[in-house]
Amino acid sequence: MFNPDFYPTPEAVFYKMIEGYDITGKTILEPSAGKGDLVELLKLNGAKEVISCENEPDLRTILESKCKVIASDFLTVTSEQISHVDYILMNPPFSKGAQHILHAWNIAPAGCQIIALANLNTVKNRYSSNREELEALIQAHGSFDDIGQAFNEAQRT
């Protein structure tokens, strides 16, 4: 169950992620939902519907009891499947963070907000074309915050 990319989002980080956003009554996609920690927090904080994806079979089994799972692999999700989504809120696998964020950008419906938690190296270390593309995307359409050592006290550090 605990693959190398499984790092459940700490509750304090979730609240930092949604700061300034109104998720009440919204439909939200959590693309790499793990065992559903973010799903639970989104629902607790007023999300109307949360849909998700999860590649790991054991985690997907847990997740299916918490929300609708639309795919195993987020990178196979199409814009048609999420045309009704207001937000994409994600803690993608750090090894594929840039790829997941770029895919979210490419399939998000108009007006959809994307909020992603990624390893700072994903944004600052441009060793690949995906990371270069991500940096350009952030400069043109978004922003990022360095939230420090967010996983020091996490379930998995």
Short mmCIF file of N, CA and C in Angstrom, two decimals:
data_model
loop_
_atom_site.label_atom_id
_atom_site.label_comp_id
_atom_site.label_asym_id
_atom_site.label_seq_id
_atom_site.Cartn_x
_atom_site.Cartn_y
_atom_site.Cartn_z
N MET A 1 0.83 -1.20 0.00
CA MET A 1 0.00 0.00 0.00
C MET A 1 0.87 1.26 0.00
N PHE A 2 1.96 1.26 0.71
CA PHE A 2 2.78 2.46 0.83
C PHE A 2 3.86 2.48 -0.23
N ASN A 3 3.46 2.88 -1.44
CA ASN A 3 4.43 3.00 -2.53
C ASN A 3 5.30 4.24 -2.28
N PRO A 4 6.38 4.38 -2.99
CA PRO A 4 7.31 5.49 -2.72
C PRO A 4 6.71 6.89 -2.89
N ASP A 5 5.60 7.01 -3.59
CA ASP A 5 4.98 8.32 -3.80
C ASP A 5 3.78 8.58 -2.90
N PHE A 6 3.51 7.69 -1.95
CA PHE A 6 2.35 7.84 -1.08
C PHE A 6 2.70 8.70 0.13
N TYR A 7 2.25 9.96 0.08
CA TYR A 7 2.45 10.90 1.17
C TYR A 7 1.13 11.62 1.43
N PRO A 8 0.31 11.09 2.35
CA PRO A 8 -0.96 11.74 2.65
C PRO A 8 -0.76 13.20 3.07
N THR A 9 -1.62 14.06 2.61
CA THR A 9 -1.51 15.49 2.88
C THR A 9 -1.89 15.78 4.33
N PRO A 10 -0.99 16.42 5.07
CA PRO A 10 -1.34 16.81 6.44
C PRO A 10 -2.51 17.80 6.45
N GLU A 11 -3.33 17.73 7.47
CA GLU A 11 -4.51 18.60 7.56
C GLU A 11 -4.13 20.08 7.49
N ALA A 12 -3.08 20.48 8.16
CA ALA A 12 -2.67 21.89 8.14
C ALA A 12 -2.29 22.34 6.72
N VAL A 13 -1.72 21.45 5.95
CA VAL A 13 -1.35 21.77 4.56
C VAL A 13 -2.62 21.92 3.72
N PHE A 14 -3.59 21.05 3.94
CA PHE A 14 -4.87 21.19 3.24
C PHE A 14 -5.45 22.58 3.45
N TYR A 15 -5.48 23.04 4.69
CA TYR A 15 -6.06 24.36 4.97
C TYR A 15 -5.24 25.47 4.32
N LYS A 16 -3.95 25.31 4.24
CA LYS A 16 -3.11 26.28 3.53
C LYS A 16 -3.46 26.26 2.03
N MET A 17 -3.70 25.07 1.48
CA MET A 17 -4.02 24.94 0.06
C MET A 17 -5.32 25.63 -0.32
N ILE A 18 -6.32 25.56 0.55
CA ILE A 18 -7.63 26.12 0.20
C ILE A 18 -7.81 27.56 0.69
N GLU A 19 -6.80 28.10 1.35
CA GLU A 19 -6.88 29.47 1.85
C GLU A 19 -7.21 30.44 0.70
N GLY A 20 -8.26 31.20 0.88
CA GLY A 20 -8.66 32.17 -0.14
C GLY A 20 -9.60 31.61 -1.21
N TYR A 21 -9.91 30.34 -1.14
CA TYR A 21 -10.82 29.71 -2.10
C TYR A 21 -12.11 29.30 -1.40
N ASP A 22 -13.22 29.41 -2.10
CA ASP A 22 -14.51 29.00 -1.55
C ASP A 22 -14.91 27.68 -2.20
N ILE A 23 -14.78 26.60 -1.46
CA ILE A 23 -15.11 25.28 -2.01
C ILE A 23 -16.53 24.85 -1.68
N THR A 24 -17.24 25.66 -0.92
CA THR A 24 -18.60 25.31 -0.51
C THR A 24 -19.50 25.12 -1.72
N GLY A 25 -20.14 23.95 -1.77
CA GLY A 25 -21.07 23.65 -2.86
C GLY A 25 -20.42 23.36 -4.19
N LYS A 26 -19.12 23.19 -4.21
CA LYS A 26 -18.39 22.98 -5.46
C LYS A 26 -18.13 21.50 -5.72
N THR A 27 -17.88 21.19 -6.99
CA THR A 27 -17.48 19.85 -7.41
C THR A 27 -15.97 19.87 -7.60
N ILE A 28 -15.32 18.91 -6.96
CA ILE A 28 -13.85 18.92 -6.92
C ILE A 28 -13.30 17.56 -7.34
N LEU A 29 -12.26 17.62 -8.15
CA LEU A 29 -11.53 16.42 -8.56
C LEU A 29 -10.26 16.34 -7.73
N GLU A 30 -10.03 15.18 -7.11
CA GLU A 30 -8.77 14.89 -6.42
C GLU A 30 -8.11 13.78 -7.22
N PRO A 31 -7.13 14.10 -8.06
CA PRO A 31 -6.61 13.16 -9.06
C PRO A 31 -5.74 12.01 -8.56
N SER A 32 -5.12 12.15 -7.43
CA SER A 32 -4.30 11.06 -6.88
C SER A 32 -4.64 10.96 -5.40
N ALA A 33 -5.81 10.43 -5.14
CA ALA A 33 -6.45 10.61 -3.83
C ALA A 33 -5.96 9.69 -2.73
N GLY A 34 -5.11 8.73 -3.05
CA GLY A 34 -4.60 7.86 -1.99
C GLY A 34 -5.73 7.18 -1.24
N LYS A 35 -5.70 7.28 0.08
CA LYS A 35 -6.76 6.68 0.89
C LYS A 35 -7.88 7.66 1.22
N GLY A 36 -7.80 8.87 0.63
CA GLY A 36 -8.93 9.79 0.72
C GLY A 36 -8.85 10.86 1.80
N ASP A 37 -7.67 11.16 2.31
CA ASP A 37 -7.57 12.20 3.34
C ASP A 37 -8.10 13.54 2.84
N LEU A 38 -7.67 13.96 1.64
CA LEU A 38 -8.17 15.22 1.09
C LEU A 38 -9.65 15.14 0.77
N VAL A 39 -10.11 14.00 0.31
CA VAL A 39 -11.53 13.81 0.01
C VAL A 39 -12.35 14.09 1.26
N GLU A 40 -11.94 13.51 2.39
CA GLU A 40 -12.67 13.69 3.64
C GLU A 40 -12.67 15.17 4.06
N LEU A 41 -11.52 15.83 3.96
CA LEU A 41 -11.43 17.23 4.35
C LEU A 41 -12.24 18.13 3.42
N LEU A 42 -12.24 17.82 2.14
CA LEU A 42 -13.04 18.60 1.19
C LEU A 42 -14.53 18.50 1.54
N LYS A 43 -15.00 17.30 1.81
CA LYS A 43 -16.40 17.11 2.17
C LYS A 43 -16.73 17.80 3.49
N LEU A 44 -15.84 17.67 4.46
CA LEU A 44 -16.02 18.30 5.76
C LEU A 44 -16.12 19.81 5.65
N ASN A 45 -15.46 20.37 4.65
CA ASN A 45 -15.43 21.81 4.45
C ASN A 45 -16.40 22.30 3.37
N GLY A 46 -17.40 21.50 3.05
CA GLY A 46 -18.52 21.98 2.25
C GLY A 46 -18.55 21.63 0.78
N ALA A 47 -17.60 20.85 0.28
CA ALA A 47 -17.66 20.45 -1.13
C ALA A 47 -18.95 19.69 -1.40
N LYS A 48 -19.59 20.01 -2.52
CA LYS A 48 -20.83 19.32 -2.89
C LYS A 48 -20.54 17.88 -3.32
N GLU A 49 -19.50 17.74 -4.14
CA GLU A 49 -19.14 16.42 -4.67
C GLU A 49 -17.63 16.37 -4.85
N VAL A 50 -17.06 15.23 -4.51
CA VAL A 50 -15.65 15.00 -4.77
C VAL A 50 -15.54 13.74 -5.61
N ILE A 51 -14.84 13.85 -6.73
CA ILE A 51 -14.54 12.69 -7.55
C ILE A 51 -13.02 12.52 -7.53
N SER A 52 -12.57 11.32 -7.86
CA SER A 52 -11.15 11.06 -7.68
C SER A 52 -10.61 10.02 -8.65
N CYS A 53 -9.28 9.86 -8.54
CA CYS A 53 -8.55 8.82 -9.24
C CYS A 53 -7.54 8.25 -8.25
N GLU A 54 -7.20 6.99 -8.41
CA GLU A 54 -6.14 6.39 -7.61
C GLU A 54 -5.64 5.14 -8.30
N ASN A 55 -4.32 5.09 -8.49
CA ASN A 55 -3.68 4.00 -9.19
C ASN A 55 -3.47 2.75 -8.33
N GLU A 56 -3.17 2.93 -7.07
CA GLU A 56 -2.84 1.83 -6.16
C GLU A 56 -4.11 1.07 -5.78
N PRO A 57 -4.22 -0.23 -6.13
CA PRO A 57 -5.47 -0.98 -5.90
C PRO A 57 -5.94 -0.98 -4.45
N ASP A 58 -5.06 -1.18 -3.49
CA ASP A 58 -5.48 -1.21 -2.08
C ASP A 58 -6.02 0.14 -1.63
N LEU A 59 -5.36 1.21 -2.05
CA LEU A 59 -5.82 2.55 -1.70
C LEU A 59 -7.13 2.88 -2.41
N ARG A 60 -7.26 2.45 -3.67
CA ARG A 60 -8.49 2.69 -4.43
C ARG A 60 -9.68 2.01 -3.75
N THR A 61 -9.49 0.84 -3.19
CA THR A 61 -10.55 0.13 -2.48
C THR A 61 -11.04 0.95 -1.29
N ILE A 62 -10.12 1.52 -0.53
CA ILE A 62 -10.48 2.39 0.59
C ILE A 62 -11.21 3.62 0.07
N LEU A 63 -10.69 4.22 -0.96
CA LEU A 63 -11.22 5.45 -1.54
C LEU A 63 -12.64 5.28 -2.07
N GLU A 64 -12.94 4.15 -2.66
CA GLU A 64 -14.26 3.92 -3.25
C GLU A 64 -15.38 4.01 -2.23
N SER A 65 -15.07 3.85 -0.94
CA SER A 65 -16.09 3.99 0.10
C SER A 65 -16.32 5.46 0.46
N LYS A 66 -15.48 6.36 -0.06
CA LYS A 66 -15.55 7.77 0.31
C LYS A 66 -16.05 8.68 -0.81
N CYS A 67 -15.85 8.26 -2.07
CA CYS A 67 -16.26 9.10 -3.19
C CYS A 67 -16.26 8.26 -4.48
N LYS A 68 -16.74 8.88 -5.54
CA LYS A 68 -16.73 8.23 -6.85
C LYS A 68 -15.32 8.27 -7.43
N VAL A 69 -14.82 7.12 -7.84
CA VAL A 69 -13.51 7.02 -8.47
C VAL A 69 -13.75 6.91 -9.97
N ILE A 70 -13.23 7.88 -10.74
CA ILE A 70 -13.51 7.91 -12.18
C ILE A 70 -12.44 7.22 -13.02
N ALA A 71 -11.27 6.97 -12.44
CA ALA A 71 -10.19 6.31 -13.19
C ALA A 71 -9.12 5.85 -12.21
N SER A 72 -8.35 4.88 -12.65
CA SER A 72 -7.18 4.48 -11.87
C SER A 72 -6.06 5.49 -12.10
N ASP A 73 -5.74 5.71 -13.34
CA ASP A 73 -4.63 6.58 -13.71
C ASP A 73 -5.15 7.94 -14.15
N PHE A 74 -4.86 8.98 -13.38
CA PHE A 74 -5.31 10.33 -13.70
C PHE A 74 -4.86 10.76 -15.09
N LEU A 75 -3.71 10.30 -15.52
CA LEU A 75 -3.19 10.73 -16.82
C LEU A 75 -4.01 10.21 -18.00
N THR A 76 -4.98 9.34 -17.73
CA THR A 76 -5.90 8.86 -18.76
C THR A 76 -7.23 9.62 -18.75
N VAL A 77 -7.44 10.47 -17.77
CA VAL A 77 -8.70 11.20 -17.65
C VAL A 77 -8.78 12.25 -18.76
N THR A 78 -9.97 12.38 -19.33
CA THR A 78 -10.19 13.34 -20.43
C THR A 78 -11.00 14.55 -19.94
N SER A 79 -10.96 15.59 -20.70
CA SER A 79 -11.71 16.80 -20.35
C SER A 79 -13.21 16.53 -20.28
N GLU A 80 -13.70 15.63 -21.10
CA GLU A 80 -15.13 15.29 -21.08
C GLU A 80 -15.55 14.70 -19.74
N GLN A 81 -14.66 13.92 -19.11
CA GLN A 81 -14.99 13.29 -17.83
C GLN A 81 -15.09 14.29 -16.69
N ILE A 82 -14.45 15.44 -16.83
CA ILE A 82 -14.44 16.40 -15.73
C ILE A 82 -14.99 17.76 -16.14
N SER A 83 -15.83 17.79 -17.14
CA SER A 83 -16.35 19.06 -17.67
C SER A 83 -17.17 19.84 -16.65
N HIS A 84 -17.59 19.19 -15.58
CA HIS A 84 -18.44 19.82 -14.56
C HIS A 84 -17.67 20.22 -13.30
N VAL A 85 -16.36 20.08 -13.30
CA VAL A 85 -15.54 20.28 -12.10
C VAL A 85 -15.20 21.76 -11.92
N ASP A 86 -15.34 22.23 -10.67
CA ASP A 86 -15.00 23.62 -10.32
C ASP A 86 -13.54 23.77 -9.89
N TYR A 87 -13.02 22.75 -9.23
CA TYR A 87 -11.64 22.76 -8.73
C TYR A 87 -10.98 21.42 -9.00
N ILE A 88 -9.68 21.47 -9.23
CA ILE A 88 -8.84 20.29 -9.17
C ILE A 88 -7.87 20.56 -8.03
N LEU A 89 -7.98 19.79 -6.98
CA LEU A 89 -7.10 19.95 -5.83
C LEU A 89 -6.30 18.68 -5.70
N MET A 90 -4.97 18.81 -5.72
CA MET A 90 -4.16 17.60 -5.81
C MET A 90 -2.88 17.65 -5.02
N ASN A 91 -2.50 16.47 -4.58
CA ASN A 91 -1.17 16.18 -4.04
C ASN A 91 -0.67 15.04 -4.92
N PRO A 92 -0.17 15.36 -6.12
CA PRO A 92 0.19 14.29 -7.06
C PRO A 92 1.46 13.56 -6.60
N PRO A 93 1.70 12.39 -7.17
CA PRO A 93 2.95 11.69 -6.87
C PRO A 93 4.12 12.64 -7.17
N PHE A 94 4.99 12.83 -6.19
CA PHE A 94 6.08 13.79 -6.38
C PHE A 94 6.97 13.41 -7.56
N SER A 95 7.09 12.13 -7.86
CA SER A 95 7.93 11.72 -8.99
C SER A 95 7.32 12.11 -10.33
N LYS A 96 6.01 12.40 -10.35
CA LYS A 96 5.32 12.78 -11.59
C LYS A 96 4.54 14.08 -11.41
N GLY A 97 4.98 14.91 -10.47
CA GLY A 97 4.23 16.13 -10.15
C GLY A 97 4.01 17.03 -11.33
N ALA A 98 5.07 17.34 -12.06
CA ALA A 98 4.94 18.24 -13.21
C ALA A 98 3.99 17.66 -14.25
N GLN A 99 4.13 16.38 -14.53
CA GLN A 99 3.28 15.72 -15.52
C GLN A 99 1.81 15.79 -15.10
N HIS A 100 1.53 15.56 -13.83
CA HIS A 100 0.15 15.59 -13.36
C HIS A 100 -0.44 17.00 -13.39
N ILE A 101 0.35 17.99 -12.98
CA ILE A 101 -0.14 19.36 -12.99
C ILE A 101 -0.39 19.83 -14.42
N LEU A 102 0.50 19.51 -15.32
CA LEU A 102 0.31 19.89 -16.73
C LEU A 102 -0.92 19.20 -17.32
N HIS A 103 -1.13 17.94 -16.97
CA HIS A 103 -2.32 17.23 -17.48
C HIS A 103 -3.59 17.90 -16.93
N ALA A 104 -3.56 18.26 -15.65
CA ALA A 104 -4.72 18.95 -15.07
C ALA A 104 -5.01 20.23 -15.84
N TRP A 105 -3.97 20.99 -16.15
CA TRP A 105 -4.13 22.24 -16.91
C TRP A 105 -4.74 21.96 -18.28
N ASN A 106 -4.28 20.91 -18.92
CA ASN A 106 -4.73 20.60 -20.28
C ASN A 106 -6.17 20.12 -20.36
N ILE A 107 -6.69 19.54 -19.29
CA ILE A 107 -8.05 18.99 -19.34
C ILE A 107 -9.06 19.78 -18.51
N ALA A 108 -8.61 20.74 -17.73
CA ALA A 108 -9.52 21.50 -16.86
C ALA A 108 -10.52 22.30 -17.67
N PRO A 109 -11.78 22.30 -17.25
CA PRO A 109 -12.76 23.12 -17.95
C PRO A 109 -12.52 24.61 -17.68
N ALA A 110 -13.06 25.44 -18.52
CA ALA A 110 -12.92 26.89 -18.35
C ALA A 110 -13.41 27.29 -16.97
N GLY A 111 -12.64 28.13 -16.30
CA GLY A 111 -13.01 28.62 -14.97
C GLY A 111 -12.61 27.72 -13.82
N CYS A 112 -12.14 26.53 -14.12
CA CYS A 112 -11.72 25.59 -13.07
C CYS A 112 -10.42 26.09 -12.45
N GLN A 113 -10.35 26.06 -11.14
CA GLN A 113 -9.13 26.43 -10.41
C GLN A 113 -8.32 25.16 -10.12
N ILE A 114 -7.01 25.24 -10.30
CA ILE A 114 -6.13 24.11 -10.00
C ILE A 114 -5.25 24.49 -8.83
N ILE A 115 -5.30 23.66 -7.81
CA ILE A 115 -4.48 23.85 -6.61
C ILE A 115 -3.68 22.57 -6.43
N ALA A 116 -2.36 22.69 -6.49
CA ALA A 116 -1.51 21.49 -6.44
C ALA A 116 -0.42 21.64 -5.39
N LEU A 117 -0.20 20.56 -4.68
CA LEU A 117 0.90 20.46 -3.74
C LEU A 117 1.99 19.68 -4.45
N ALA A 118 3.18 20.27 -4.54
CA ALA A 118 4.28 19.59 -5.23
C ALA A 118 5.57 19.85 -4.47
N ASN A 119 6.49 18.95 -4.64
CA ASN A 119 7.82 19.13 -4.11
C ASN A 119 8.40 20.40 -4.72
N LEU A 120 9.06 21.23 -3.93
CA LEU A 120 9.58 22.50 -4.43
C LEU A 120 10.52 22.30 -5.62
N ASN A 121 11.25 21.19 -5.65
CA ASN A 121 12.13 20.91 -6.79
C ASN A 121 11.36 20.77 -8.10
N THR A 122 10.11 20.35 -8.01
CA THR A 122 9.28 20.23 -9.21
C THR A 122 9.14 21.58 -9.89
N VAL A 123 9.10 22.64 -9.11
CA VAL A 123 8.94 23.99 -9.65
C VAL A 123 10.29 24.66 -9.92
N LYS A 124 11.25 24.43 -9.07
CA LYS A 124 12.51 25.18 -9.16
C LYS A 124 13.62 24.49 -9.96
N ASN A 125 13.60 23.18 -10.05
CA ASN A 125 14.65 22.44 -10.75
C ASN A 125 14.14 22.07 -12.14
N ARG A 126 14.53 22.80 -13.15
CA ARG A 126 14.00 22.64 -14.51
C ARG A 126 14.82 21.65 -15.33
N TYR A 127 15.05 20.47 -14.83
CA TYR A 127 15.89 19.51 -15.55
C TYR A 127 15.18 18.81 -16.70
N SER A 128 13.88 18.97 -16.82
CA SER A 128 13.16 18.28 -17.89
C SER A 128 12.26 19.27 -18.63
N SER A 129 11.81 18.86 -19.81
CA SER A 129 10.92 19.72 -20.59
C SER A 129 9.59 19.92 -19.87
N ASN A 130 9.09 18.89 -19.14
CA ASN A 130 7.85 19.05 -18.38
C ASN A 130 7.99 20.13 -17.32
N ARG A 131 9.12 20.13 -16.64
CA ARG A 131 9.33 21.13 -15.59
C ARG A 131 9.52 22.52 -16.18
N GLU A 132 10.14 22.62 -17.33
CA GLU A 132 10.27 23.92 -18.00
C GLU A 132 8.89 24.42 -18.41
N GLU A 133 8.07 23.52 -18.94
CA GLU A 133 6.71 23.89 -19.33
C GLU A 133 5.89 24.30 -18.12
N LEU A 134 6.06 23.59 -17.01
CA LEU A 134 5.34 23.93 -15.78
C LEU A 134 5.75 25.31 -15.28
N GLU A 135 7.03 25.60 -15.29
CA GLU A 135 7.49 26.91 -14.84
C GLU A 135 6.88 28.02 -15.70
N ALA A 136 6.85 27.84 -17.00
CA ALA A 136 6.26 28.84 -17.90
C ALA A 136 4.76 28.99 -17.62
N LEU A 137 4.09 27.89 -17.38
CA LEU A 137 2.66 27.91 -17.09
C LEU A 137 2.39 28.69 -15.80
N ILE A 138 3.18 28.42 -14.77
CA ILE A 138 3.00 29.12 -13.50
C ILE A 138 3.26 30.62 -13.68
N GLN A 139 4.30 30.96 -14.41
CA GLN A 139 4.61 32.38 -14.63
C GLN A 139 3.50 33.09 -15.39
N ALA A 140 2.89 32.39 -16.33
CA ALA A 140 1.86 33.02 -17.15
C ALA A 140 0.48 33.03 -16.49
N HIS A 141 0.17 32.01 -15.69
CA HIS A 141 -1.22 31.85 -15.23
C HIS A 141 -1.40 31.59 -13.75
N GLY A 142 -0.33 31.48 -13.00
CA GLY A 142 -0.51 31.09 -11.61
C GLY A 142 0.53 31.65 -10.68
N SER A 143 0.74 30.94 -9.61
CA SER A 143 1.73 31.32 -8.62
C SER A 143 2.08 30.09 -7.80
N PHE A 144 3.12 30.22 -6.99
CA PHE A 144 3.43 29.14 -6.06
C PHE A 144 3.96 29.73 -4.77
N ASP A 145 3.75 28.99 -3.69
CA ASP A 145 4.26 29.35 -2.38
C ASP A 145 5.16 28.24 -1.89
N ASP A 146 6.27 28.61 -1.29
CA ASP A 146 7.13 27.65 -0.60
C ASP A 146 6.59 27.53 0.81
N ILE A 147 5.99 26.40 1.13
CA ILE A 147 5.39 26.22 2.46
C ILE A 147 6.34 25.52 3.42
N GLY A 148 7.59 25.40 3.03
CA GLY A 148 8.60 24.85 3.94
C GLY A 148 8.51 23.34 4.08
N GLN A 149 8.90 22.88 5.23
CA GLN A 149 8.96 21.44 5.51
C GLN A 149 7.59 20.93 5.96
N ALA A 150 6.65 20.89 5.04
CA ALA A 150 5.25 20.57 5.35
C ALA A 150 5.02 19.14 5.84
N PHE A 151 5.97 18.26 5.60
CA PHE A 151 5.76 16.87 5.95
C PHE A 151 6.60 16.43 7.16
N ASN A 152 7.22 17.36 7.86
CA ASN A 152 8.01 17.00 9.04
C ASN A 152 7.21 16.28 10.09
N GLU A 153 5.95 16.66 10.27
CA GLU A 153 5.08 16.05 11.28
C GLU A 153 3.97 15.23 10.64
N ALA A 154 4.14 14.84 9.41
CA ALA A 154 3.10 14.14 8.66
C ALA A 154 3.06 12.65 8.99
N GLN A 155 1.99 12.01 8.49
CA GLN A 155 1.84 10.56 8.65
C GLN A 155 3.06 9.84 8.05
N ARG A 156 3.54 10.34 6.92
CA ARG A 156 4.80 9.87 6.33
C ARG A 156 5.67 11.08 6.11
N THR A 157 6.85 11.07 6.67
CA THR A 157 7.73 12.24 6.57
C THR A 157 8.65 12.11 5.37
#
